């Protein structure tokens, strides 16, 4: 059987995963902005929207992964 993780260890792993997702999203958005600037076509716009989608996925993971105090 595997070892159970404490809440602190789970939190540290989640921080690493979210950091990588955010980095990927911003990198794709940056590439999309570069393509949009150089070509002016719709391809750059679609790459930019893909980066936004990845960042929205990260936001959903954050909102569902943590309890929000009211």
PDB file of N, CA and C in Angstrom:
ATOM      1  N   UNK A   1       0.842  -1.177   0.000  1.00  0.00           N
ATOM      2  CA  UNK A   1       0.000   0.000   0.000  1.00  0.00           C
ATOM      3  C   UNK A   1       0.889   1.243   0.000  1.00  0.00           C
ATOM      4  N   UNK A   2       0.349   2.283  -0.553  1.00  0.00           N
ATOM      5  CA  UNK A   2       1.082   3.533  -0.607  1.00  0.00           C
ATOM      6  C   UNK A   2       1.023   4.293   0.701  1.00  0.00           C
ATOM      7  N   UNK A   3       1.881   5.256   0.816  1.00  0.00           N
ATOM      8  CA  UNK A   3       1.943   6.096   2.010  1.00  0.00           C
ATOM      9  C   UNK A   3       0.905   7.202   1.899  1.00  0.00           C
ATOM     10  N   UNK A   4       0.206   7.485   2.980  1.00  0.00           N
ATOM     11  CA  UNK A   4      -0.769   8.562   2.991  1.00  0.00           C
ATOM     12  C   UNK A   4      -0.062   9.889   3.195  1.00  0.00           C
ATOM     13  N   UNK A   5      -0.537  10.914   2.500  1.00  0.00           N
ATOM     14  CA  UNK A   5       0.065  12.237   2.605  1.00  0.00           C
ATOM     15  C   UNK A   5      -0.684  13.078   3.635  1.00  0.00           C
ATOM     16  N   UNK A   6       0.049  13.936   4.297  1.00  0.00           N
ATOM     17  CA  UNK A   6      -0.591  14.879   5.216  1.00  0.00           C
ATOM     18  C   UNK A   6      -1.202  16.021   4.400  1.00  0.00           C
ATOM     19  N   UNK A   7      -1.997  16.845   5.054  1.00  0.00           N
ATOM     20  CA  UNK A   7      -2.617  17.975   4.352  1.00  0.00           C
ATOM     21  C   UNK A   7      -1.564  18.942   3.840  1.00  0.00           C
ATOM     22  N   UNK A   8      -0.489  19.124   4.606  1.00  0.00           N
ATOM     23  CA  UNK A   8       0.580  20.023   4.185  1.00  0.00           C
ATOM     24  C   UNK A   8       1.285  19.483   2.942  1.00  0.00           C
ATOM     25  N   UNK A   9       1.532  18.176   2.897  1.00  0.00           N
ATOM     26  CA  UNK A   9       2.175  17.579   1.724  1.00  0.00           C
ATOM     27  C   UNK A   9       1.266  17.651   0.502  1.00  0.00           C
ATOM     28  N   UNK A  10      -0.031  17.420   0.678  1.00  0.00           N
ATOM     29  CA  UNK A  10      -0.977  17.559  -0.430  1.00  0.00           C
ATOM     30  C   UNK A  10      -0.987  18.986  -0.953  1.00  0.00           C
ATOM     31  N   UNK A  11      -0.945  19.956  -0.041  1.00  0.00           N
ATOM     32  CA  UNK A  11      -0.950  21.362  -0.427  1.00  0.00           C
ATOM     33  C   UNK A  11       0.301  21.715  -1.218  1.00  0.00           C
ATOM     34  N   UNK A  12       1.449  21.219  -0.793  1.00  0.00           N
ATOM     35  CA  UNK A  12       2.697  21.492  -1.506  1.00  0.00           C
ATOM     36  C   UNK A  12       2.674  20.900  -2.918  1.00  0.00           C
ATOM     37  N   UNK A  13       2.148  19.707  -3.068  1.00  0.00           N
ATOM     38  CA  UNK A  13       2.049  19.080  -4.386  1.00  0.00           C
ATOM     39  C   UNK A  13       1.081  19.861  -5.266  1.00  0.00           C
ATOM     40  N   UNK A  14      -0.054  20.292  -4.700  1.00  0.00           N
ATOM     41  CA  UNK A  14      -1.027  21.081  -5.462  1.00  0.00           C
ATOM     42  C   UNK A  14      -0.418  22.402  -5.908  1.00  0.00           C
ATOM     43  N   UNK A  15       0.397  23.035  -5.063  1.00  0.00           N
ATOM     44  CA  UNK A  15       1.055  24.286  -5.444  1.00  0.00           C
ATOM     45  C   UNK A  15       1.976  24.071  -6.636  1.00  0.00           C
ATOM     46  N   UNK A  16       2.706  22.972  -6.643  1.00  0.00           N
ATOM     47  CA  UNK A  16       3.622  22.684  -7.749  1.00  0.00           C
ATOM     48  C   UNK A  16       2.843  22.466  -9.036  1.00  0.00           C
ATOM     49  N   UNK A  17       1.744  21.706  -8.955  1.00  0.00           N
ATOM     50  CA  UNK A  17       0.940  21.423 -10.153  1.00  0.00           C
ATOM     51  C   UNK A  17       0.306  22.697 -10.688  1.00  0.00           C
ATOM     52  N   UNK A  18      -0.278  23.509  -9.815  1.00  0.00           N
ATOM     53  CA  UNK A  18      -0.905  24.761 -10.250  1.00  0.00           C
ATOM     54  C   UNK A  18       0.136  25.697 -10.844  1.00  0.00           C
ATOM     55  N   UNK A  19       1.332  25.740 -10.269  1.00  0.00           N
ATOM     56  CA  UNK A  19       2.397  26.585 -10.803  1.00  0.00           C
ATOM     57  C   UNK A  19       2.742  26.184 -12.235  1.00  0.00           C
ATOM     58  N   UNK A  20       2.819  24.884 -12.492  1.00  0.00           N
ATOM     59  CA  UNK A  20       3.149  24.415 -13.840  1.00  0.00           C
ATOM     60  C   UNK A  20       2.016  24.718 -14.823  1.00  0.00           C
ATOM     61  N   UNK A  21       0.770  24.589 -14.383  1.00  0.00           N
ATOM     62  CA  UNK A  21      -0.365  24.890 -15.257  1.00  0.00           C
ATOM     63  C   UNK A  21      -0.390  26.382 -15.598  1.00  0.00           C
ATOM     64  N   UNK A  22      -0.148  27.233 -14.599  1.00  0.00           N
ATOM     65  CA  UNK A  22      -0.117  28.673 -14.852  1.00  0.00           C
ATOM     66  C   UNK A  22       1.030  29.051 -15.778  1.00  0.00           C
ATOM     67  N   UNK A  23       2.185  28.451 -15.581  1.00  0.00           N
ATOM     68  CA  UNK A  23       3.325  28.717 -16.451  1.00  0.00           C
ATOM     69  C   UNK A  23       3.017  28.312 -17.888  1.00  0.00           C
ATOM     70  N   UNK A  24       2.405  27.154 -18.060  1.00  0.00           N
ATOM     71  CA  UNK A  24       2.036  26.690 -19.397  1.00  0.00           C
ATOM     72  C   UNK A  24       1.013  27.629 -20.040  1.00  0.00           C
ATOM     73  N   UNK A  25       0.017  28.044 -19.269  1.00  0.00           N
ATOM     74  CA  UNK A  25      -1.004  28.943 -19.804  1.00  0.00           C
ATOM     75  C   UNK A  25      -0.434  30.279 -20.249  1.00  0.00           C
ATOM     76  N   UNK A  26       0.426  30.877 -19.424  1.00  0.00           N
ATOM     77  CA  UNK A  26       1.025  32.161 -19.794  1.00  0.00           C
ATOM     78  C   UNK A  26       2.005  32.021 -20.954  1.00  0.00           C
ATOM     79  N   UNK A  27       2.705  30.896 -21.023  1.00  0.00           N
ATOM     80  CA  UNK A  27       3.618  30.680 -22.149  1.00  0.00           C
ATOM     81  C   UNK A  27       2.836  30.556 -23.461  1.00  0.00           C
ATOM     82  N   UNK A  28       1.726  29.844 -23.432  1.00  0.00           N
ATOM     83  CA  UNK A  28       0.909  29.701 -24.641  1.00  0.00           C
ATOM     84  C   UNK A  28       0.295  31.044 -25.021  1.00  0.00           C
ATOM     85  N   UNK A  29      -0.157  31.811 -24.037  1.00  0.00           N
ATOM     86  CA  UNK A  29      -0.702  33.135 -24.336  1.00  0.00           C
ATOM     87  C   UNK A  29       0.369  34.052 -24.926  1.00  0.00           C
ATOM     88  N   UNK A  30       1.580  33.975 -24.398  1.00  0.00           N
ATOM     89  CA  UNK A  30       2.678  34.781 -24.938  1.00  0.00           C
ATOM     90  C   UNK A  30       3.005  34.400 -26.366  1.00  0.00           C
ATOM     91  N   UNK A  31       3.029  33.105 -26.639  1.00  0.00           N
ATOM     92  CA  UNK A  31       3.276  32.656 -28.012  1.00  0.00           C
ATOM     93  C   UNK A  31       2.143  33.102 -28.935  1.00  0.00           C
ATOM     94  N   UNK A  32       0.910  33.019 -28.440  1.00  0.00           N
ATOM     95  CA  UNK A  32      -0.227  33.474 -29.249  1.00  0.00           C
ATOM     96  C   UNK A  32      -0.157  34.959 -29.549  1.00  0.00           C
ATOM     97  N   UNK A  33       0.263  35.756 -28.567  1.00  0.00           N
ATOM     98  CA  UNK A  33       0.413  37.195 -28.795  1.00  0.00           C
ATOM     99  C   UNK A  33       1.529  37.463 -29.803  1.00  0.00           C
ATOM    100  N   UNK A  34       2.595  36.682 -29.724  1.00  0.00           N
ATOM    101  CA  UNK A  34       3.691  36.822 -30.685  1.00  0.00           C
ATOM    102  C   UNK A  34       3.232  36.494 -32.102  1.00  0.00           C
ATOM    103  N   UNK A  35       2.516  35.398 -32.260  1.00  0.00           N
ATOM    104  CA  UNK A  35       2.015  35.002 -33.577  1.00  0.00           C
ATOM    105  C   UNK A  35       1.007  36.029 -34.085  1.00  0.00           C
ATOM    106  N   UNK A  36       0.151  36.509 -33.198  1.00  0.00           N
ATOM    107  CA  UNK A  36      -0.847  37.515 -33.587  1.00  0.00           C
ATOM    108  C   UNK A  36      -0.168  38.803 -34.035  1.00  0.00           C
ATOM    109  N   UNK A  37       0.889  39.203 -33.361  1.00  0.00           N
ATOM    110  CA  UNK A  37       1.608  40.424 -33.707  1.00  0.00           C
ATOM    111  C   UNK A  37       2.332  40.284 -35.044  1.00  0.00           C
ATOM    112  N   UNK A  38       2.950  39.127 -35.279  1.00  0.00           N
ATOM    113  CA  UNK A  38       3.738  38.954 -36.498  1.00  0.00           C
ATOM    114  C   UNK A  38       2.892  38.658 -37.726  1.00  0.00           C
ATOM    115  N   UNK A  39       1.843  37.843 -37.576  1.00  0.00           N
ATOM    116  CA  UNK A  39       1.089  37.453 -38.765  1.00  0.00           C
ATOM    117  C   UNK A  39      -0.226  38.207 -38.880  1.00  0.00           C
ATOM    118  N   UNK A  40      -0.822  38.552 -37.757  1.00  0.00           N
ATOM    119  CA  UNK A  40      -2.089  39.273 -37.796  1.00  0.00           C
ATOM    120  C   UNK A  40      -3.266  38.394 -38.178  1.00  0.00           C
ATOM    121  N   UNK A  41      -3.052  37.105 -38.332  1.00  0.00           N
ATOM    122  CA  UNK A  41      -4.115  36.186 -38.726  1.00  0.00           C
ATOM    123  C   UNK A  41      -4.874  35.642 -37.532  1.00  0.00           C
ATOM    124  N   UNK A  42      -5.806  34.770 -37.841  1.00  0.00           N
ATOM    125  CA  UNK A  42      -6.639  34.209 -36.783  1.00  0.00           C
ATOM    126  C   UNK A  42      -5.935  33.098 -36.006  1.00  0.00           C
ATOM    127  N   UNK A  43      -4.833  32.575 -36.531  1.00  0.00           N
ATOM    128  CA  UNK A  43      -4.127  31.508 -35.839  1.00  0.00           C
ATOM    129  C   UNK A  43      -3.607  31.985 -34.482  1.00  0.00           C
ATOM    130  N   UNK A  44      -3.047  33.165 -34.429  1.00  0.00           N
ATOM    131  CA  UNK A  44      -2.560  33.714 -33.172  1.00  0.00           C
ATOM    132  C   UNK A  44      -3.679  33.927 -32.176  1.00  0.00           C
ATOM    133  N   UNK A  45      -4.845  34.341 -32.683  1.00  0.00           N
ATOM    134  CA  UNK A  45      -6.000  34.544 -31.804  1.00  0.00           C
ATOM    135  C   UNK A  45      -6.441  33.231 -31.185  1.00  0.00           C
ATOM    136  N   UNK A  46      -6.459  32.161 -31.959  1.00  0.00           N
ATOM    137  CA  UNK A  46      -6.868  30.859 -31.424  1.00  0.00           C
ATOM    138  C   UNK A  46      -5.854  30.313 -30.415  1.00  0.00           C
ATOM    139  N   UNK A  47      -4.573  30.558 -30.650  1.00  0.00           N
ATOM    140  CA  UNK A  47      -3.558  30.146 -29.688  1.00  0.00           C
ATOM    141  C   UNK A  47      -3.718  30.942 -28.398  1.00  0.00           C
ATOM    142  N   UNK A  48      -4.018  32.219 -28.513  1.00  0.00           N
ATOM    143  CA  UNK A  48      -4.252  33.072 -27.349  1.00  0.00           C
ATOM    144  C   UNK A  48      -5.456  32.590 -26.550  1.00  0.00           C
ATOM    145  N   UNK A  49      -6.521  32.215 -27.228  1.00  0.00           N
ATOM    146  CA  UNK A  49      -7.723  31.702 -26.566  1.00  0.00           C
ATOM    147  C   UNK A  49      -7.431  30.357 -25.883  1.00  0.00           C
ATOM    148  N   UNK A  50      -6.560  29.544 -26.475  1.00  0.00           N
ATOM    149  CA  UNK A  50      -6.172  28.283 -25.851  1.00  0.00           C
ATOM    150  C   UNK A  50      -5.464  28.542 -24.520  1.00  0.00           C
ATOM    151  N   UNK A  51      -4.586  29.527 -24.484  1.00  0.00           N
ATOM    152  CA  UNK A  51      -3.914  29.901 -23.236  1.00  0.00           C
ATOM    153  C   UNK A  51      -4.894  30.379 -22.185  1.00  0.00           C
ATOM    154  N   UNK A  52      -5.892  31.140 -22.600  1.00  0.00           N
ATOM    155  CA  UNK A  52      -6.931  31.594 -21.667  1.00  0.00           C
ATOM    156  C   UNK A  52      -7.712  30.398 -21.126  1.00  0.00           C
ATOM    157  N   UNK A  53      -7.993  29.433 -21.983  1.00  0.00           N
ATOM    158  CA  UNK A  53      -8.701  28.226 -21.540  1.00  0.00           C
ATOM    159  C   UNK A  53      -7.918  27.459 -20.493  1.00  0.00           C
ATOM    160  N   UNK A  54      -6.613  27.355 -20.688  1.00  0.00           N
ATOM    161  CA  UNK A  54      -5.775  26.657 -19.714  1.00  0.00           C
ATOM    162  C   UNK A  54      -5.772  27.403 -18.384  1.00  0.00           C
ATOM    163  N   UNK A  55      -5.727  28.733 -18.428  1.00  0.00           N
ATOM    164  CA  UNK A  55      -5.765  29.512 -17.191  1.00  0.00           C
ATOM    165  C   UNK A  55      -7.124  29.383 -16.498  1.00  0.00           C
ATOM    166  N   UNK A  56      -8.196  29.275 -17.258  1.00  0.00           N
ATOM    167  CA  UNK A  56      -9.511  29.053 -16.649  1.00  0.00           C
ATOM    168  C   UNK A  56      -9.594  27.686 -15.985  1.00  0.00           C
ATOM    169  N   UNK A  57      -8.972  26.688 -16.582  1.00  0.00           N
ATOM    170  CA  UNK A  57      -8.917  25.354 -15.958  1.00  0.00           C
ATOM    171  C   UNK A  57      -8.171  25.433 -14.631  1.00  0.00           C
ATOM    172  N   UNK A  58      -7.082  26.188 -14.599  1.00  0.00           N
ATOM    173  CA  UNK A  58      -6.334  26.361 -13.349  1.00  0.00           C
ATOM    174  C   UNK A  58      -7.195  27.048 -12.296  1.00  0.00           C
ATOM    175  N   UNK A  59      -7.993  28.035 -12.702  1.00  0.00           N
ATOM    176  CA  UNK A  59      -8.874  28.725 -11.757  1.00  0.00           C
ATOM    177  C   UNK A  59      -9.932  27.777 -11.201  1.00  0.00           C
ATOM    178  N   UNK A  60     -10.472  26.928 -12.048  1.00  0.00           N
ATOM    179  CA  UNK A  60     -11.477  25.960 -11.585  1.00  0.00           C
ATOM    180  C   UNK A  60     -10.854  24.971 -10.604  1.00  0.00           C
ATOM    181  N   UNK A  61      -9.636  24.525 -10.892  1.00  0.00           N
ATOM    182  CA  UNK A  61      -8.955  23.612  -9.972  1.00  0.00           C
ATOM    183  C   UNK A  61      -8.735  24.288  -8.620  1.00  0.00           C
ATOM    184  N   UNK A  62      -8.346  25.556  -8.644  1.00  0.00           N
ATOM    185  CA  UNK A  62      -8.137  26.270  -7.389  1.00  0.00           C
ATOM    186  C   UNK A  62      -9.432  26.446  -6.612  1.00  0.00           C
ATOM    187  N   UNK A  63     -10.505  26.784  -7.302  1.00  0.00           N
ATOM    188  CA  UNK A  63     -11.771  27.021  -6.620  1.00  0.00           C
ATOM    189  C   UNK A  63     -12.383  25.745  -6.070  1.00  0.00           C
ATOM    190  N   UNK A  64     -12.207  24.630  -6.767  1.00  0.00           N
ATOM    191  CA  UNK A  64     -12.774  23.382  -6.282  1.00  0.00           C
ATOM    192  C   UNK A  64     -11.849  22.658  -5.297  1.00  0.00           C
ATOM    193  N   UNK A  65     -10.554  22.957  -5.351  1.00  0.00           N
ATOM    194  CA  UNK A  65      -9.602  22.292  -4.489  1.00  0.00           C
ATOM    195  C   UNK A  65      -9.526  22.856  -3.089  1.00  0.00           C
ATOM    196  N   UNK A  66      -9.952  24.079  -2.925  1.00  0.00           N
ATOM    197  CA  UNK A  66      -9.877  24.721  -1.626  1.00  0.00           C
ATOM    198  C   UNK A  66     -11.266  25.167  -1.185  1.00  0.00           C
ATOM    199  N   UNK A  67     -11.499  25.097   0.096  1.00  0.00           N
ATOM    200  CA  UNK A  67     -12.751  25.583   0.639  1.00  0.00           C
ATOM    201  C   UNK A  67     -12.654  27.098   0.773  1.00  0.00           C
ATOM    202  N   UNK A  68     -13.646  27.792   0.233  1.00  0.00           N
ATOM    203  CA  UNK A  68     -13.651  29.244   0.304  1.00  0.00           C
ATOM    204  C   UNK A  68     -14.482  29.652   1.513  1.00  0.00           C
ATOM    205  N   UNK A  69     -13.863  30.404   2.418  1.00  0.00           N
ATOM    206  CA  UNK A  69     -14.577  30.835   3.635  1.00  0.00           C
ATOM    207  C   UNK A  69     -15.564  31.946   3.267  1.00  0.00           C
ATOM    208  N   UNK A  70     -16.758  31.836   3.818  1.00  0.00           N
ATOM    209  CA  UNK A  70     -17.777  32.850   3.529  1.00  0.00           C
ATOM    210  C   UNK A  70     -17.952  33.785   4.699  1.00  0.00           C
TER     211      UNK A  70
END
